[in-house]
PDB file of C-alpha atoms in Angstrom:
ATOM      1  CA  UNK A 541       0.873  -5.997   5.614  1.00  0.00           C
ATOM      2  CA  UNK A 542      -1.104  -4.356   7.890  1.00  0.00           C
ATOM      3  CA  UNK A 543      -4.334  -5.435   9.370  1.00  0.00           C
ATOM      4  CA  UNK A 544      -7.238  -2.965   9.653  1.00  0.00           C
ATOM      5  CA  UNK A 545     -10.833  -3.213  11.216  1.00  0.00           C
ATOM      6  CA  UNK A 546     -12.683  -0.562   9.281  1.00  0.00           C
ATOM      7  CA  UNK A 547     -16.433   0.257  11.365  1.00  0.00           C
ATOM      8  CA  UNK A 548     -18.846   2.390   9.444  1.00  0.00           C
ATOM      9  CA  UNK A 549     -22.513   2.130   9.372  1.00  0.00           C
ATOM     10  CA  UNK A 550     -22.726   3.499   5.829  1.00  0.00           C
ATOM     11  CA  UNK A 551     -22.826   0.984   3.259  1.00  0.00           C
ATOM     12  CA  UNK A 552     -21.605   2.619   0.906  1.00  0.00           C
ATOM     13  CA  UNK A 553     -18.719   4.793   2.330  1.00  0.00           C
ATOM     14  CA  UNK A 554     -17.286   1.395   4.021  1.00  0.00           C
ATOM     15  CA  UNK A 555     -17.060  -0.360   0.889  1.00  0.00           C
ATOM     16  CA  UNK A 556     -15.042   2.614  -0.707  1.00  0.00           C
ATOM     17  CA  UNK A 557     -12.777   3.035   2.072  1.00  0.00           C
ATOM     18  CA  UNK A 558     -12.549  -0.947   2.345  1.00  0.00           C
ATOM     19  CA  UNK A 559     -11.714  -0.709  -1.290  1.00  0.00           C
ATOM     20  CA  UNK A 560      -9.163   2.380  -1.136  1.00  0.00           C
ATOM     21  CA  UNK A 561      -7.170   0.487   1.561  1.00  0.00           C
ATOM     22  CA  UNK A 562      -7.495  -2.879   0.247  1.00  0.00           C
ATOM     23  CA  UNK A 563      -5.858  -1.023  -3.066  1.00  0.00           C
ATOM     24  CA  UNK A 564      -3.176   0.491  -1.046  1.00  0.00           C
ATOM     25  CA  UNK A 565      -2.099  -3.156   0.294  1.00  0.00           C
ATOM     26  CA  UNK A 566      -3.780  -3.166   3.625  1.00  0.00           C
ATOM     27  CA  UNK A 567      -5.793  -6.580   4.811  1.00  0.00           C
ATOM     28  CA  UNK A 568      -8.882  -5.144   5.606  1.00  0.00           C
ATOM     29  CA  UNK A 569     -11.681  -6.708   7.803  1.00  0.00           C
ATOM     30  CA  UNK A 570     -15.046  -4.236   7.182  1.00  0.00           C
ATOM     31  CA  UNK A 571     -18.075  -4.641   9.369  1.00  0.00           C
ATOM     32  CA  UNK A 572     -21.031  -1.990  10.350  1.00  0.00           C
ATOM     33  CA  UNK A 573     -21.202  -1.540  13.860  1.00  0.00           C
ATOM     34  CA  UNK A 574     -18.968  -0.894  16.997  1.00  0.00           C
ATOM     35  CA  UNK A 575     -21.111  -4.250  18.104  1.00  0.00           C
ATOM     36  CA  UNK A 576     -19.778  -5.956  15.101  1.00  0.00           C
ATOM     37  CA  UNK A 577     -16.479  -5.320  15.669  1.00  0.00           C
ATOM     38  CA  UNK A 578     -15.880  -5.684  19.190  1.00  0.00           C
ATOM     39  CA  UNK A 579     -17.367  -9.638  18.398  1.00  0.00           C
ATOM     40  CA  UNK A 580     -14.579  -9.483  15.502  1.00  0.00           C
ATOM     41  CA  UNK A 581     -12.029  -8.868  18.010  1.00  0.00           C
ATOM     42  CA  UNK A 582     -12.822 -11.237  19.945  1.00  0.00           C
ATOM     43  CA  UNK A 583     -12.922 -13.932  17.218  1.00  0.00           C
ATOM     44  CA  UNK A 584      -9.679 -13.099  15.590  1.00  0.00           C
ATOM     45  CA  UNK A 585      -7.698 -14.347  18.371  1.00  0.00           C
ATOM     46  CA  UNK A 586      -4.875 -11.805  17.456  1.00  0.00           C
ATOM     47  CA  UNK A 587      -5.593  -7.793  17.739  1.00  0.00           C
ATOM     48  CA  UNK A 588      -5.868  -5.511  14.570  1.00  0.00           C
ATOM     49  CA  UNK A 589      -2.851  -3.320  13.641  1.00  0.00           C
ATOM     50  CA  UNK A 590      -5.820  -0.253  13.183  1.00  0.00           C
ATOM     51  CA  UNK A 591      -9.150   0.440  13.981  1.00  0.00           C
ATOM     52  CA  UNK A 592     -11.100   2.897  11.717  1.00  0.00           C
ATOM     53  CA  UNK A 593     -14.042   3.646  13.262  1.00  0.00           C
ATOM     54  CA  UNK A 594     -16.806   5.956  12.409  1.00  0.00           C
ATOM     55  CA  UNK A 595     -17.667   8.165  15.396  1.00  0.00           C
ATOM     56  CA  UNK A 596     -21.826   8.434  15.204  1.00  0.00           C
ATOM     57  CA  UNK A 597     -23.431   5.021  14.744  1.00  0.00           C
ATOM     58  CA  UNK A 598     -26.703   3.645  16.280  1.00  0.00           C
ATOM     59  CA  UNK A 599     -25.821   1.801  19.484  1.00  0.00           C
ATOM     60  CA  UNK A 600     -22.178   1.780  20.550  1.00  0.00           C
ATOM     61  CA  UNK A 601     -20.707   4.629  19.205  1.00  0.00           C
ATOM     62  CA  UNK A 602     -17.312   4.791  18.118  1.00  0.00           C
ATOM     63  CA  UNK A 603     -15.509   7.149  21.613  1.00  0.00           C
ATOM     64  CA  UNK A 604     -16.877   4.027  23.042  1.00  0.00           C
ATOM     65  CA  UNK A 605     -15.470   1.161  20.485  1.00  0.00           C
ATOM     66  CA  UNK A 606     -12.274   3.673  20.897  1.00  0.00           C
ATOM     67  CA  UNK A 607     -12.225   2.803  24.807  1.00  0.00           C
ATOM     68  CA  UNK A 608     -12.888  -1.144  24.126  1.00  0.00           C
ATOM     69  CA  UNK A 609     -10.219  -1.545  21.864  1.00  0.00           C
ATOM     70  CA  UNK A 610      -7.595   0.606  23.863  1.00  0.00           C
ATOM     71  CA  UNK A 611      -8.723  -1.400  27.078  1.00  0.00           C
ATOM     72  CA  UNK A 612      -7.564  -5.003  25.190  1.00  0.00           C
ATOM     73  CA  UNK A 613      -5.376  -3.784  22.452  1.00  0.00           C
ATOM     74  CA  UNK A 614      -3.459  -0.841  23.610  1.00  0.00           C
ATOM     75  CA  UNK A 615      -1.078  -1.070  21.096  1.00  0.00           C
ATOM     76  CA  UNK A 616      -3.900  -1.152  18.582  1.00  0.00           C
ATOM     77  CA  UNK A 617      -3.995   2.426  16.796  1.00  0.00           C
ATOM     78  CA  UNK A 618      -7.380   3.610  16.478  1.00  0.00           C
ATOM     79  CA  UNK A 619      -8.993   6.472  14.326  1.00  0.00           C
ATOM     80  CA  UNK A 620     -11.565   7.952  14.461  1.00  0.00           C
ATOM     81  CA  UNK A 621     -14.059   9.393  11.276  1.00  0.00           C
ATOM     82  CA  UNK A 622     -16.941  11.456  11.156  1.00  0.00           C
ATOM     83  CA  UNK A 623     -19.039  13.748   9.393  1.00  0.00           C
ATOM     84  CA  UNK A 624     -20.018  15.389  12.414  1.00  0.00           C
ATOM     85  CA  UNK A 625     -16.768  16.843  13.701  1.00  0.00           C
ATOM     86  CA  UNK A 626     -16.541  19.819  16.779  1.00  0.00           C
ATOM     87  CA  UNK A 627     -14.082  20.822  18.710  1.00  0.00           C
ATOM     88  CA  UNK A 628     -15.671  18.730  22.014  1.00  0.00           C
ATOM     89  CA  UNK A 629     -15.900  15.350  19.897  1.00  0.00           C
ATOM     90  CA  UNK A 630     -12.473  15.632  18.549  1.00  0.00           C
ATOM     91  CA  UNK A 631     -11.133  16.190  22.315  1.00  0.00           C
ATOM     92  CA  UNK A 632     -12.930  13.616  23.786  1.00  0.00           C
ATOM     93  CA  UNK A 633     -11.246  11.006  21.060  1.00  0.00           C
ATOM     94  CA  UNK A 634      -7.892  12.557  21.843  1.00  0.00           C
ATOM     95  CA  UNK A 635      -8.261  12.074  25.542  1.00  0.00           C
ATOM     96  CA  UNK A 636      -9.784   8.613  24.831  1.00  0.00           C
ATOM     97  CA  UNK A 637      -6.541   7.687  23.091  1.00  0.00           C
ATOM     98  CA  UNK A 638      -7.292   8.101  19.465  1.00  0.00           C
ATOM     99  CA  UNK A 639      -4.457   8.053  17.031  1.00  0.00           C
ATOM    100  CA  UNK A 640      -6.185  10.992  14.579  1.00  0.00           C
ATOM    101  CA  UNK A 641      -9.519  11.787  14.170  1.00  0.00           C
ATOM    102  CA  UNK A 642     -10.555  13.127  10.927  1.00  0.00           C
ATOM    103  CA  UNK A 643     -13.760  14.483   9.449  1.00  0.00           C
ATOM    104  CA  UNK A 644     -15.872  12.784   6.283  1.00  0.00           C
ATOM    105  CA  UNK A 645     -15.478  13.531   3.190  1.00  0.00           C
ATOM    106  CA  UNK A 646     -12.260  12.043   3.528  1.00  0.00           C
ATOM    107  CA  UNK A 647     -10.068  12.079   0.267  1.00  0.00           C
ATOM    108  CA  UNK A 648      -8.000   8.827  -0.803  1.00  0.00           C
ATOM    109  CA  UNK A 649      -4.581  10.599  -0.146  1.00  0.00           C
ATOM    110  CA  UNK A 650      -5.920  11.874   3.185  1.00  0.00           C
ATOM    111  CA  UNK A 651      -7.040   8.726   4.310  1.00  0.00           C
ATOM    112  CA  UNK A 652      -3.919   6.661   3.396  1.00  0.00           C
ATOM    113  CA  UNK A 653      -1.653   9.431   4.338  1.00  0.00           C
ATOM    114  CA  UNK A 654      -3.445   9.202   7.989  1.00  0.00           C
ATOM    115  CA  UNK A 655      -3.501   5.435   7.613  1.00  0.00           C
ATOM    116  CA  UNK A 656       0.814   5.422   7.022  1.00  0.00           C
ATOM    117  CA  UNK A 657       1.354   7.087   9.782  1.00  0.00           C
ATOM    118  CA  UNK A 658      -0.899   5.107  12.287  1.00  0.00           C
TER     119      UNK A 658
END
């Protein structure tokens, strides 16, 4: 089973991903800020198979979070969600060594599909 640190500031929109990946079979670790999770990481003692991370939160944002995790997990996947998605943000996680980067609404089948591959 795969492990998965899922970062969203929405309420809401974590808990349904958390719950369409916890359906699929995934161990999933939810928590609302790029803050929150990099404190996760270091408390698990043992890196995440997959980040999902939203890309516009307050604070940290997630290009950042992306660089964090790649810096002590490189061969943690990471990838990246928003509902804000250009061209430049979408480069900029490439570069920054995202896995995918997808924009919100995300459907079940295209989240899970994205998830399988990672």
């Amino acid at each position: 089973m795969s492990s998965i640190l899922l970062v969203d500031d929405d309420d809401s929109l974590r808990r349904v991903l958390g719950f369409q990946l916890e359906e699929a079979g995934y161990d999933v670790t939810a928590v609302s800020s790029a803050e929150a999770a990099v404190e996760k990481i270091g408390k698990e003692g043992r890196p995440f198979d997959l980040v999902l991370t939203d890309l516009a939160m307050a604070g940290m944002d997630g290009i950042e979070l992306l660089r964090r995790v790649k810096g002590e997990s490189p061969g943690t996947e990471v990838i990246v969600i928003t509902a804000f998605g250009t061209v430049e943000s979408a480069v900029s996680a490439m570069k920054a060594g995202a896995f995918d980067y997808v924009t919100k609404p995300v459907s079940r089948d295209e989240l899970l599909l994205t998830v399988d591959k990672a």
